[in-house]
Coordinates of C-alpha atoms and ligand atoms in Angstrom, one line a residue:
M1 CA -5.3 -26.7 -23.8
T2 CA -5.7 -23.1 -25.0
S3 CA -8.7 -20.8 -24.2
P4 CA -11.1 -20.7 -27.0
D5 CA -14.0 -18.1 -27.3
P6 CA -12.6 -14.4 -27.0
Q7 CA -16.0 -13.4 -25.3
Q8 CA -15.2 -15.8 -22.5
R9 CA -11.4 -15.5 -22.2
P10 CA -10.2 -13.2 -19.4
Q11 CA -9.5 -9.8 -20.4
V12 CA -6.8 -9.7 -18.1
I13 CA -4.4 -12.1 -16.5
V14 CA -3.0 -11.1 -13.0
V15 CA 0.4 -13.0 -11.9
G16 CA 0.6 -13.1 -8.3
G17 CA -1.9 -13.5 -5.7
G18 CA 0.0 -11.3 -3.1
P19 CA -2.0 -8.3 -1.9
V20 CA -1.3 -6.2 -4.9
G21 CA -2.6 -9.0 -7.5
L22 CA -5.8 -9.2 -4.8
A23 CA -6.1 -5.7 -4.8
L24 CA -6.1 -5.5 -8.8
S25 CA -8.2 -8.2 -9.4
L26 CA -10.9 -6.9 -7.0
E27 CA -10.7 -3.4 -8.7
L28 CA -11.3 -5.0 -11.9
G29 CA -13.9 -7.1 -10.6
W30 CA -15.6 -4.0 -9.4
R31 CA -15.5 -2.7 -12.8
G32 CA -17.0 -5.6 -14.4
V33 CA -13.7 -6.9 -16.4
R34 CA -13.1 -10.5 -16.7
C35 CA -9.8 -11.1 -14.9
L36 CA -8.2 -14.5 -14.1
L37 CA -5.4 -14.4 -11.2
L38 CA -2.8 -17.0 -11.4
E39 CA -0.8 -17.7 -7.8
Q40 CA 1.8 -20.3 -7.6
G41 CA 1.1 -20.7 -3.8
D42 CA -1.9 -21.8 -2.0
G43 CA -3.0 -18.3 -0.5
T44 CA -2.3 -19.0 3.1
I45 CA -0.6 -16.5 5.0
V46 CA 1.9 -18.1 7.4
Q47 CA 4.5 -15.5 8.3
P48 CA 2.9 -11.9 7.5
K49 CA 5.0 -9.2 6.1
M50 CA 2.4 -6.5 6.2
N51 CA 0.8 -5.1 9.1
E52 CA -0.2 -1.7 8.5
V53 CA -3.0 -0.7 5.8
N54 CA -2.6 2.9 5.5
A55 CA -5.5 5.5 5.1
R56 CA -5.4 5.7 1.3
T57 CA -5.6 1.7 0.9
M58 CA -8.5 1.9 3.6
E59 CA -10.3 4.7 1.4
F60 CA -10.0 2.1 -1.7
C61 CA -11.5 -0.6 0.6
R62 CA -14.5 1.8 1.4
R63 CA -15.1 1.8 -2.0
W64 CA -14.8 -1.5 -2.7
G65 CA -17.4 -2.4 0.1
I66 CA -14.7 -4.3 2.3
V67 CA -13.9 -1.5 4.9
D68 CA -16.1 -2.9 7.7
D69 CA -14.5 -6.0 7.2
V70 CA -11.0 -4.9 7.7
L71 CA -12.1 -2.4 10.7
N72 CA -13.5 -5.5 12.2
C73 CA -10.7 -7.6 11.5
P74 CA -9.6 -9.9 14.8
F75 CA -7.1 -7.9 16.0
P76 CA -8.2 -6.5 19.0
A77 CA -10.1 -3.3 18.6
D78 CA -8.8 -1.8 22.1
F79 CA -5.5 -2.7 21.6
P80 CA -3.3 0.5 21.5
L81 CA -1.5 0.9 18.2
D82 CA 1.5 2.7 20.0
S83 CA 4.9 2.5 18.8
A84 CA 7.1 2.5 22.0
F85 CA 11.0 2.7 22.3
V86 CA 12.5 0.4 25.0
T87 CA 15.8 -0.5 26.2
S88 CA 14.1 -4.1 26.2
L89 CA 10.8 -5.5 26.5
F90 CA 11.4 -5.8 30.2
G91 CA 13.6 -3.0 30.3
Y92 CA 13.0 1.2 30.5
E93 CA 10.6 2.8 28.2
L94 CA 12.4 6.0 26.5
G95 CA 9.6 7.4 24.6
R96 CA 6.5 6.4 22.9
V97 CA 4.4 7.4 19.8
E98 CA 0.7 7.3 20.6
R99 CA -1.6 5.9 17.9
P100 CA -4.8 5.0 19.7
A101 CA -6.7 1.6 19.4
R102 CA -9.1 1.6 16.8
A103 CA -12.1 1.6 19.1
H104 CA -10.6 4.8 20.4
Q105 CA -9.8 6.6 17.2
T106 CA -11.2 9.7 16.1
P107 CA -11.5 10.3 12.5
D108 CA -9.0 12.4 10.7
P109 CA -9.8 15.4 9.1
Y110 CA -8.5 14.8 6.2
S111 CA -9.5 11.0 5.6
P112 CA -12.2 8.9 7.1
Y113 CA -9.5 6.5 8.2
R114 CA -6.5 5.5 10.0
L115 CA -5.6 2.0 10.8
Q116 CA -3.7 -1.2 10.9
A117 CA -4.6 -4.5 10.1
S118 CA -2.3 -7.4 9.4
Q119 CA -1.6 -9.5 6.2
F120 CA -2.9 -12.2 8.1
W121 CA -6.6 -10.9 7.8
F122 CA -6.0 -8.3 5.0
D123 CA -5.3 -10.7 2.1
P124 CA -8.2 -13.2 3.0
I125 CA -10.6 -10.4 3.1
L126 CA -9.4 -9.2 -0.2
Q127 CA -9.6 -12.9 -1.5
R128 CA -13.1 -13.1 -0.8
A129 CA -13.9 -9.8 -2.2
A130 CA -12.3 -10.4 -5.5
R131 CA -14.2 -13.8 -5.6
S132 CA -17.6 -12.0 -4.8
H133 CA -17.4 -10.6 -8.2
P134 CA -18.5 -13.1 -10.9
S135 CA -16.2 -11.9 -13.6
V136 CA -13.1 -12.7 -11.5
E137 CA -11.4 -16.1 -10.9
L138 CA -8.5 -16.6 -8.6
R139 CA -6.7 -19.8 -9.2
Y140 CA -4.1 -21.1 -6.4
R141 CA -1.2 -23.9 -7.3
C142 CA -0.8 -22.3 -10.7
R143 CA 2.6 -20.9 -12.1
V144 CA 3.0 -18.8 -15.1
D145 CA 5.7 -20.1 -16.9
A146 CA 6.3 -17.7 -19.8
F147 CA 4.2 -15.6 -21.8
E148 CA 4.3 -14.0 -25.5
Q149 CA 2.5 -10.9 -26.6
E150 CA 1.1 -10.2 -30.0
A151 CA -0.5 -7.3 -31.6
T152 CA -4.0 -8.3 -30.5
G153 CA -3.3 -10.1 -26.8
V154 CA -0.8 -12.2 -24.9
T155 CA -0.4 -16.0 -24.9
V156 CA 0.4 -17.1 -21.3
R157 CA 2.0 -20.7 -20.5
L158 CA 1.3 -22.0 -17.2
T159 CA 1.6 -25.1 -14.8
D160 CA -1.2 -26.5 -12.6
L161 CA 1.2 -27.5 -9.9
E162 CA -1.2 -30.1 -8.2
S163 CA -1.8 -32.0 -11.4
G164 CA 1.3 -30.9 -13.3
T165 CA -0.9 -30.2 -16.3
K166 CA 0.5 -27.5 -18.5
Q167 CA -2.2 -25.0 -20.2
V168 CA -1.9 -22.1 -22.7
L169 CA -4.2 -19.3 -22.2
Q170 CA -5.0 -15.9 -24.1
T171 CA -5.9 -12.7 -22.7
D172 CA -6.0 -9.2 -23.8
Y173 CA -3.6 -8.1 -21.0
L174 CA -1.4 -9.4 -18.5
V175 CA -0.2 -7.8 -15.3
G176 CA 2.8 -9.2 -13.3
C177 CA 2.1 -8.5 -9.5
D178 CA 4.5 -11.3 -8.8
G179 CA 6.9 -9.7 -6.4
A180 CA 10.2 -8.3 -5.8
T181 CA 11.9 -11.3 -8.1
S182 CA 8.9 -10.7 -10.9
P183 CA 9.6 -13.2 -13.6
V184 CA 7.3 -11.1 -15.6
R185 CA 9.4 -8.1 -15.1
E186 CA 12.7 -10.0 -16.0
A187 CA 10.9 -11.6 -19.2
L188 CA 10.5 -8.0 -20.4
G189 CA 14.1 -7.1 -19.5
I190 CA 13.2 -4.3 -17.6
R191 CA 15.9 -2.9 -15.0
M192 CA 15.5 -2.0 -11.3
L193 CA 17.1 1.2 -10.7
G194 CA 18.6 2.7 -7.5
K195 CA 20.7 1.4 -4.4
G196 CA 19.6 -2.2 -4.4
T197 CA 20.1 -3.9 -0.9
I198 CA 20.5 -1.7 1.8
S199 CA 20.4 -4.2 4.6
D200 CA 19.8 -8.2 5.0
P201 CA 17.7 -8.0 8.2
I202 CA 16.8 -11.4 10.3
H203 CA 12.9 -12.1 11.1
T204 CA 12.1 -14.6 13.7
F205 CA 8.4 -15.3 14.4
F206 CA 7.3 -17.0 17.7
R207 CA 4.6 -17.6 20.0
A208 CA 4.4 -16.4 23.4
R209 CA 0.9 -15.9 24.8
R210 CA 1.8 -14.1 28.2
L211 CA 4.8 -12.1 27.3
L212 CA 3.3 -8.9 27.4
D213 CA 1.6 -9.7 30.7
D214 CA 4.8 -10.9 32.2
S215 CA 6.6 -7.9 31.1
G216 CA 4.5 -5.5 32.6
R217 CA 5.0 -3.3 29.6
K218 CA 2.6 -0.7 28.9
L219 CA 0.5 -1.9 25.7
A220 CA 2.0 -1.0 22.4
T221 CA 1.7 -2.8 19.0
F222 CA 5.3 -2.1 18.1
Y223 CA 8.5 -2.0 20.3
M224 CA 11.8 -0.7 19.0
L225 CA 14.8 -1.6 20.7
V226 CA 17.3 0.8 21.5
D227 CA 20.6 0.0 23.4
Q228 CA 24.4 1.3 23.3
E229 CA 24.5 0.3 19.8
G230 CA 21.5 2.5 18.8
L231 CA 18.3 1.4 17.4
W232 CA 19.3 -2.5 16.5
G233 CA 15.9 -4.2 16.2
N234 CA 11.9 -4.3 17.0
L235 CA 9.5 -6.4 18.1
R236 CA 5.9 -6.4 16.9
I237 CA 3.0 -8.2 18.2
I238 CA 0.9 -9.4 15.3
D239 CA -1.4 -11.2 16.6
P240 CA -2.3 -10.6 20.7
A241 CA -4.9 -13.0 20.6
S242 CA -2.7 -15.8 19.9
G243 CA 0.4 -14.2 21.1
F244 CA 2.0 -14.3 17.7
W245 CA 5.3 -11.9 17.7
R246 CA 7.8 -10.9 15.4
L247 CA 11.3 -10.1 16.0
M248 CA 13.4 -8.5 13.6
V249 CA 17.3 -7.5 14.0
D250 CA 18.4 -5.1 11.3
R251 CA 22.3 -5.3 11.3
T252 CA 23.7 -8.5 9.8
D253 CA 26.7 -9.1 7.7
G254 CA 24.8 -10.4 4.4
T255 CA 26.3 -13.6 4.9
L256 CA 24.3 -15.0 7.5
T257 CA 22.0 -18.0 6.8
P258 CA 18.6 -18.6 8.7
E259 CA 20.1 -21.9 10.4
R260 CA 22.9 -19.9 11.8
V261 CA 21.0 -17.4 13.2
D262 CA 21.2 -17.5 17.3
R263 CA 17.7 -16.6 17.8
E264 CA 17.9 -17.6 21.7
G265 CA 20.6 -14.9 22.0
I266 CA 18.7 -12.0 20.0
L267 CA 15.4 -13.0 21.8
C268 CA 17.3 -12.6 24.9
R269 CA 18.7 -9.2 23.9
A270 CA 15.5 -8.0 22.9
L271 CA 13.6 -9.0 26.1
G272 CA 16.4 -8.5 28.3
R273 CA 16.3 -11.9 29.7
A274 CA 15.7 -15.4 29.0
Y275 CA 12.3 -16.5 28.2
P276 CA 10.4 -19.5 26.9
V277 CA 8.7 -19.3 23.3
E278 CA 7.6 -21.4 21.0
W279 CA 9.6 -20.6 17.7
L280 CA 7.4 -20.4 14.3
G281 CA 10.2 -19.5 11.8
V282 CA 13.2 -17.7 11.0
N283 CA 14.1 -16.0 7.8
I284 CA 16.5 -13.6 6.3
W285 CA 15.3 -10.8 3.6
H286 CA 16.6 -8.0 1.7
R287 CA 15.9 -4.4 2.4
R288 CA 16.1 -2.6 -1.0
S289 CA 15.5 0.6 -2.3
L290 CA 15.0 0.3 -6.1
V291 CA 12.4 1.1 -8.5
A292 CA 11.6 -0.2 -12.3
E293 CA 13.0 1.8 -15.4
H294 CA 9.3 1.1 -16.8
Y295 CA 5.8 -0.3 -15.4
G296 CA 5.3 -2.2 -18.5
R297 CA 5.6 -2.6 -22.0
G298 CA 3.0 -3.4 -24.5
R299 CA -0.1 -5.2 -23.3
V300 CA 2.2 -6.2 -20.2
F301 CA 2.2 -4.2 -17.0
I302 CA 3.7 -4.7 -13.7
A303 CA 2.8 -3.5 -10.4
G304 CA 3.8 -3.7 -6.6
D305 CA 7.0 -5.1 -5.6
A306 CA 7.7 -6.1 -9.1
V307 CA 8.0 -2.2 -9.7
H308 CA 9.1 -0.8 -6.1
Q309 CA 11.2 -2.4 -3.4
L310 CA 11.5 0.1 -0.6
S311 CA 12.2 -0.3 3.2
P312 CA 8.9 -1.2 5.2
T313 CA 9.9 1.8 7.6
G314 CA 6.7 4.1 7.0
A315 CA 4.7 1.1 5.8
L316 CA 4.7 2.5 2.3
G317 CA 5.2 -1.1 0.4
M318 CA 2.1 -2.8 -0.5
N319 CA 0.2 0.6 -0.1
S320 CA 2.1 1.7 -3.1
G321 CA 1.3 -1.5 -4.7
V322 CA -2.6 -1.1 -4.1
G323 CA -2.2 2.4 -5.4
D324 CA -0.4 1.0 -8.7
A325 CA -3.5 -1.4 -8.9
V326 CA -6.2 1.3 -8.4
D327 CA -4.5 3.6 -11.4
L328 CA -4.0 0.8 -13.5
G329 CA -7.4 -1.0 -13.0
W330 CA -9.8 1.8 -14.2
K331 CA -7.4 2.4 -17.4
L332 CA -7.8 -1.1 -18.2
A333 CA -11.2 -1.0 -17.7
A334 CA -11.8 1.9 -19.9
V335 CA -9.5 0.6 -22.5
L336 CA -11.4 -2.9 -22.6
Q337 CA -14.9 -1.0 -22.5
G338 CA -14.1 1.2 -25.3
W339 CA -14.0 4.7 -23.8
G340 CA -10.3 4.7 -23.2
G341 CA -8.3 6.0 -25.8
P342 CA -4.8 4.4 -27.3
N343 CA -2.5 6.5 -25.1
L344 CA -4.3 5.9 -21.7
L345 CA -2.5 2.8 -20.5
A346 CA 1.0 4.2 -21.1
T347 CA -0.1 6.9 -18.4
Y348 CA 0.1 4.2 -15.9
D349 CA 3.8 4.4 -16.2
A350 CA 3.8 8.2 -16.3
E351 CA 1.9 8.7 -13.3
R352 CA 3.1 5.6 -11.0
Q353 CA 6.8 5.5 -11.7
P354 CA 7.3 9.1 -10.1
V355 CA 5.2 7.8 -7.2
G356 CA 7.3 4.9 -6.8
L357 CA 10.4 7.1 -6.8
R358 CA 8.9 9.4 -4.4
N359 CA 7.8 6.8 -1.9
V360 CA 11.0 4.6 -2.2
G361 CA 12.7 8.0 -1.6
F362 CA 10.9 8.7 1.6
A363 CA 11.3 5.0 2.9
T364 CA 14.8 5.1 2.8
V365 CA 15.1 8.3 4.5
M366 CA 13.1 6.8 7.0
Y367 CA 15.1 3.7 7.4
H368 CA 18.3 6.0 7.6
N369 CA 16.8 7.5 10.6
N370 CA 16.4 4.4 12.3
E371 CA 20.0 3.1 11.2
N372 CA 21.8 6.2 12.1
F373 CA 20.3 6.8 15.4
G374 CA 23.3 6.8 17.5
G375 CA 21.6 7.9 20.6
T376 CA 24.2 7.3 23.4
T377 CA 26.9 4.9 24.3
A378 CA 25.9 4.9 27.9
D379 CA 24.2 1.8 29.5
L380 CA 20.6 3.1 29.4
E381 CA 19.3 0.4 31.9
R382 CA 21.4 1.7 34.8
D383 CA 19.1 2.6 37.9
D384 CA 20.3 6.1 38.8
A385 CA 18.9 9.5 38.3
A386 CA 21.5 10.5 35.7
T387 CA 20.5 7.5 33.4
E388 CA 17.0 8.6 34.0
E389 CA 17.5 11.9 32.7
L390 CA 19.4 10.3 29.9
R391 CA 16.8 8.0 29.2
K392 CA 14.3 11.1 28.8
Q393 CA 16.6 13.0 26.4
V394 CA 17.1 9.9 24.2
G395 CA 13.5 9.3 24.1
A396 CA 12.7 12.7 23.2
E397 CA 14.9 12.4 20.3
L398 CA 13.8 9.3 18.9
E399 CA 10.3 10.5 19.2
R400 CA 11.3 13.3 17.1
V401 CA 13.6 11.7 14.6
V402 CA 12.7 8.1 14.2
G403 CA 8.8 8.9 15.2
G404 CA 8.6 10.5 11.8
E405 CA 7.9 6.9 10.5
F406 CA 4.6 6.8 12.4
R407 CA 3.4 10.4 11.1
T408 CA 3.1 10.0 7.3
I409 CA -0.1 11.5 6.6
G410 CA 1.5 13.2 3.8
A411 CA 3.2 10.3 2.3
Q412 CA -0.1 8.6 2.3
L413 CA -2.4 11.0 0.8
G414 CA -0.3 13.6 -0.7
Y415 CA 1.0 11.9 -3.9
R416 CA 0.0 13.4 -7.0
Y417 CA 0.2 12.9 -10.6
E418 CA 2.2 15.9 -11.6
S419 CA 2.8 16.7 -15.2
S420 CA 0.4 13.7 -16.0
P421 CA -0.7 13.8 -19.6
I422 CA -3.9 13.2 -18.8
C423 CA -4.5 15.8 -16.0
V424 CA -5.0 19.3 -17.5
A425 CA -2.8 21.6 -15.4
D426 CA -4.5 24.8 -14.4
G427 CA -1.3 26.9 -13.8
T428 CA -1.1 26.8 -10.1
P429 CA 2.5 26.4 -8.8
A430 CA 3.2 22.8 -7.5
P431 CA 3.0 22.9 -3.6
P432 CA 5.7 21.2 -1.4
D433 CA 5.3 17.7 -0.6
P434 CA 6.3 16.7 2.7
M435 CA 6.0 13.3 4.3
E436 CA 4.6 13.9 7.9
T437 CA 1.7 17.0 6.9
Y438 CA -0.7 17.0 4.3
E439 CA -2.3 19.9 3.0
P440 CA -5.7 19.2 1.1
T441 CA -5.8 20.3 -2.7
A442 CA -8.0 19.8 -5.6
R443 CA -5.3 20.8 -8.1
P444 CA -5.2 18.6 -11.0
G445 CA -3.4 15.6 -10.4
S446 CA -4.4 15.2 -6.8
R447 CA -6.4 13.0 -4.5
A448 CA -9.7 14.9 -4.6
P449 CA -9.7 15.7 -1.0
H450 CA -12.1 14.3 1.7
A451 CA -15.0 16.2 3.4
W452 CA -18.0 15.0 5.2
L453 CA -21.1 15.9 3.3
A454 CA -24.5 16.8 5.3
D455 CA -25.9 13.4 4.6
G456 CA -22.7 11.6 6.2
R457 CA -21.0 10.7 3.1
S458 CA -17.7 11.6 2.4
T459 CA -16.9 13.5 -0.8
L460 CA -14.7 10.4 -1.7
D461 CA -18.0 8.5 -2.0
L462 CA -19.0 10.6 -5.0
S463 CA -16.5 9.3 -7.6
G464 CA -15.5 5.7 -8.6
R465 CA -17.1 4.2 -11.6
G466 CA -16.7 6.7 -14.1
F467 CA -15.7 10.3 -14.2
T468 CA -17.7 12.9 -11.8
L469 CA -18.1 16.4 -12.2
L470 CA -18.5 18.1 -8.9
R471 CA -20.2 21.6 -9.3
F472 CA -20.1 24.1 -6.6
S473 CA -21.8 26.8 -8.3
G474 CA -25.5 26.4 -9.6
S475 CA -25.4 28.7 -12.5
T476 CA -22.6 27.2 -14.7
D477 CA -24.0 25.3 -17.8
T478 CA -22.3 22.0 -18.3
S479 CA -24.8 20.5 -20.9
E480 CA -22.2 20.5 -23.4
L481 CA -19.8 18.3 -21.1
H482 CA -22.9 16.0 -20.8
A483 CA -23.2 15.7 -24.5
A484 CA -19.5 15.1 -24.9
T485 CA -19.5 12.2 -22.5
A486 CA -22.7 10.7 -24.1
K487 CA -20.9 10.9 -27.7
R488 CA -17.9 9.2 -26.3
G489 CA -19.6 6.5 -24.2
V490 CA -17.6 7.9 -21.2
P491 CA -19.4 6.9 -17.8
F492 CA -20.1 10.2 -16.2
S493 CA -22.3 11.8 -13.7
E494 CA -22.7 15.4 -12.3
I495 CA -23.1 15.9 -8.7
A496 CA -23.8 19.3 -7.3
V497 CA -22.3 20.1 -3.8
D498 CA -23.9 23.0 -1.9
D499 CA -21.6 23.6 0.9
P500 CA -19.5 26.6 1.0
A501 CA -16.8 24.9 3.0
I502 CA -16.3 22.3 0.6
A503 CA -16.6 24.7 -2.2
S504 CA -13.6 26.7 -0.9
L505 CA -11.9 23.6 -0.3
Y506 CA -12.0 22.7 -3.8
E507 CA -11.4 26.3 -5.0
R508 CA -13.2 26.2 -8.3
A509 CA -16.6 26.0 -9.5
L510 CA -16.1 23.0 -11.5
V511 CA -13.8 20.0 -10.7
L512 CA -13.9 16.9 -12.7
V513 CA -12.8 13.8 -10.8
R514 CA -11.2 10.8 -12.6
P515 CA -12.5 7.3 -11.7
D516 CA -9.5 6.6 -9.2
G517 CA -10.6 9.5 -7.2
H518 CA -7.8 12.1 -8.5
V519 CA -8.5 15.5 -9.9
A520 CA -8.4 15.7 -13.9
W521 CA -9.5 18.9 -14.4
R522 CA -11.0 22.1 -12.8
G523 CA -12.3 25.5 -13.5
D524 CA -15.0 28.3 -13.1
A525 CA -16.3 27.5 -16.5
L526 CA -16.3 25.0 -18.9
P527 CA -14.0 25.7 -22.0
S528 CA -15.3 26.5 -25.3
D529 CA -14.9 22.7 -26.4
P530 CA -15.3 20.4 -23.5
G531 CA -14.7 17.6 -25.7
N532 CA -11.2 18.5 -26.0
I533 CA -10.7 18.1 -22.4
L534 CA -12.5 14.9 -22.1
D535 CA -10.1 13.4 -25.1
Q536 CA -7.3 14.5 -23.1
V537 CA -8.6 12.9 -19.7
T538 CA -9.3 9.7 -21.3
G539 CA -6.2 9.2 -23.1
W540 CA -7.3 9.8 -26.9
T541 CA -5.2 12.8 -27.6
Ligands
FAD1 C1 8.9 -6.8 7.5 C2 8.1 -6.3 6.5 C3 6.9 -5.4 7.0 C4 6.2 -5.0 6.0 N1 5.2 -4.1 6.4 C5 4.4 -3.4 5.3 C6 3.3 -2.7 6.0 O1 3.0 -2.3 7.3 N2 2.5 -2.0 5.1 C7 3.0 -1.9 3.7 O2 2.2 -1.3 2.9 N3 3.7 -2.8 3.2 C8 4.7 -3.4 4.2 N4 5.7 -4.2 3.6 C9 5.7 -4.4 2.2 C10 4.6 -5.4 1.7 O3 4.7 -6.9 2.4 C11 5.0 -5.8 0.2 O4 5.1 -4.3 -0.5 C12 3.8 -6.4 -0.5 O5 3.6 -7.6 0.2 C13 3.9 -6.7 -1.9 O6 2.9 -7.3 -2.2 P1 2.7 -7.7 -3.8 O7 1.6 -8.5 -4.2 O8 3.4 -6.8 -4.9 O9 3.9 -9.0 -3.7 P2 4.1 -10.1 -3.1 O10 3.4 -10.2 -1.5 O11 5.5 -10.6 -3.0 O12 3.3 -11.3 -4.2 C14 3.5 -11.9 -5.2 C15 3.2 -13.2 -5.4 O13 3.3 -13.6 -6.7 C16 3.4 -15.1 -6.7 N5 4.3 -15.2 -7.9 C17 5.7 -14.7 -8.2 N6 6.0 -15.7 -9.5 C18 4.8 -16.3 -9.9 C19 4.6 -17.1 -10.9 N7 5.5 -17.4 -12.0 N8 3.1 -17.6 -11.2 C20 2.3 -17.4 -10.4 N9 2.4 -16.9 -9.1 C21 3.7 -16.2 -8.8 C22 4.3 -15.3 -5.4 O14 4.1 -16.5 -5.0 C23 3.6 -14.2 -4.6 O15 2.5 -14.8 -3.7 C24 6.5 -4.9 4.6 C25 7.3 -5.9 4.0 C26 8.2 -6.4 5.0 C27 9.6 -7.2 4.3

């Protein structure tokens, strides 16, 4: 069977219904693009990997209209999101990085959000939101087997895994959000570059409803386990209501199989005693440090774990993939709607691959901070004054060194499209790009900074569907830019912002913000031919 009418066929086929494929479908649906997502699984999350949706992803959720769903997900609002360093769950606490419960959070000055929500809840929220757009179809239990690209489109071959029926579909663009082993990437012959596998951790999942109460431990969501061998694993409570836990052990020799894992032994070490639990599963996964050499070829793109595989330390994996989806989404929409130029789609690779390298680099450093944390070879569970003092010292060192993975506001918000061909450099020097701190800037390529407006909106709410000119000075004539956008059919609006503090944050009288919320251009006056800028930022020149 083939898809007939070009007016009806999907404009984009997304392979893979993990969080990144879902985010891309949602972004495309939000932009009115006909999109078909094909996922070989049934869409249920049995063993969640991702547990931290970061501030930048939450900002996108705000734009997609699902932020309240995420904020109100069933994870208890009054449960502290702290990470505690412990000798064992029933043992001693060495230190703690506090991250207040959602109900007690004060907004960060740099973003309206900080949050955690497990994949348990996040993926279904994305699914529902994507489906709410009439131009989006999500098809589960469908496997993409092969594709061929031609000058005018892509032919996709798939199997309906329920019926066994084979189908052939045509589309304008194909995007592989098909995970680390990405068949789409493999078919394109794109190599992954980097260190490869850096460890082979064990995951065990279990249910124990009363474990936290029984341990008497001060509440946290993440307990990092430290003994004479250093930081050897962690326990995370994923769903306090149902007592759903994950225990991760990092150091294996790479030859272990799930059947041979001594789950009772490692649980006993993690808790400091034997404790009855209901086992839900064991798996061994591969922690990698890799980035794809290219993010696509021709009409076929790849995103998410298909292009970057990084240690989850610092929670940059899915969040980087959502960033890919947002960058690619507006560009696909622009080209399909006729206002994006022939060079626009190639900038997906140019902009996102450096961010992939940056985030993989950050994650690898954070992981090595864990791995190399020697601490002490002394028994930290001894009950004497000298050991009590030692616990304090080790705890302080853990908070300082390892705790960095919970202080990543710079990594979350500070990524930028340096040297992007569609951002007009303004000659200002590139500021540092630290992981733990964030300095807002409206320099071209950066995320247009968040600030609250008098009417309660965020500056983030001012951009989205098209380009937005933020005007901080009343006297500037912008009529030529309006004419140029109308002539080219570029969706555009101009918004006057009468707030001296925000004007000073943005530093120029005029700031042109892209549909993804990054700054494309800024200046105190328009250049003589604003059409040139428009052609550059929309990929025509
Ligand atoms: C322990 C752990 C903790 C993590 N914690 C975090 C965190 O807190 N925050 C964070 O941001 N990230 C975290 N991550 C990383 C995050 O889980 C991944 O980055 C994210 O799941 C990647 O999403 P994806 O959609 O790119 O790929 P995947 O989730 O792997 O989805 C790919 C999908 O493609 C489908 N597929 C593959 N081939 C085909 C085909 N031929 N046809 C149809 N479908 C196909 C697969 O079935 C799969 O559903 C963590 C990872 C681990 C291992």
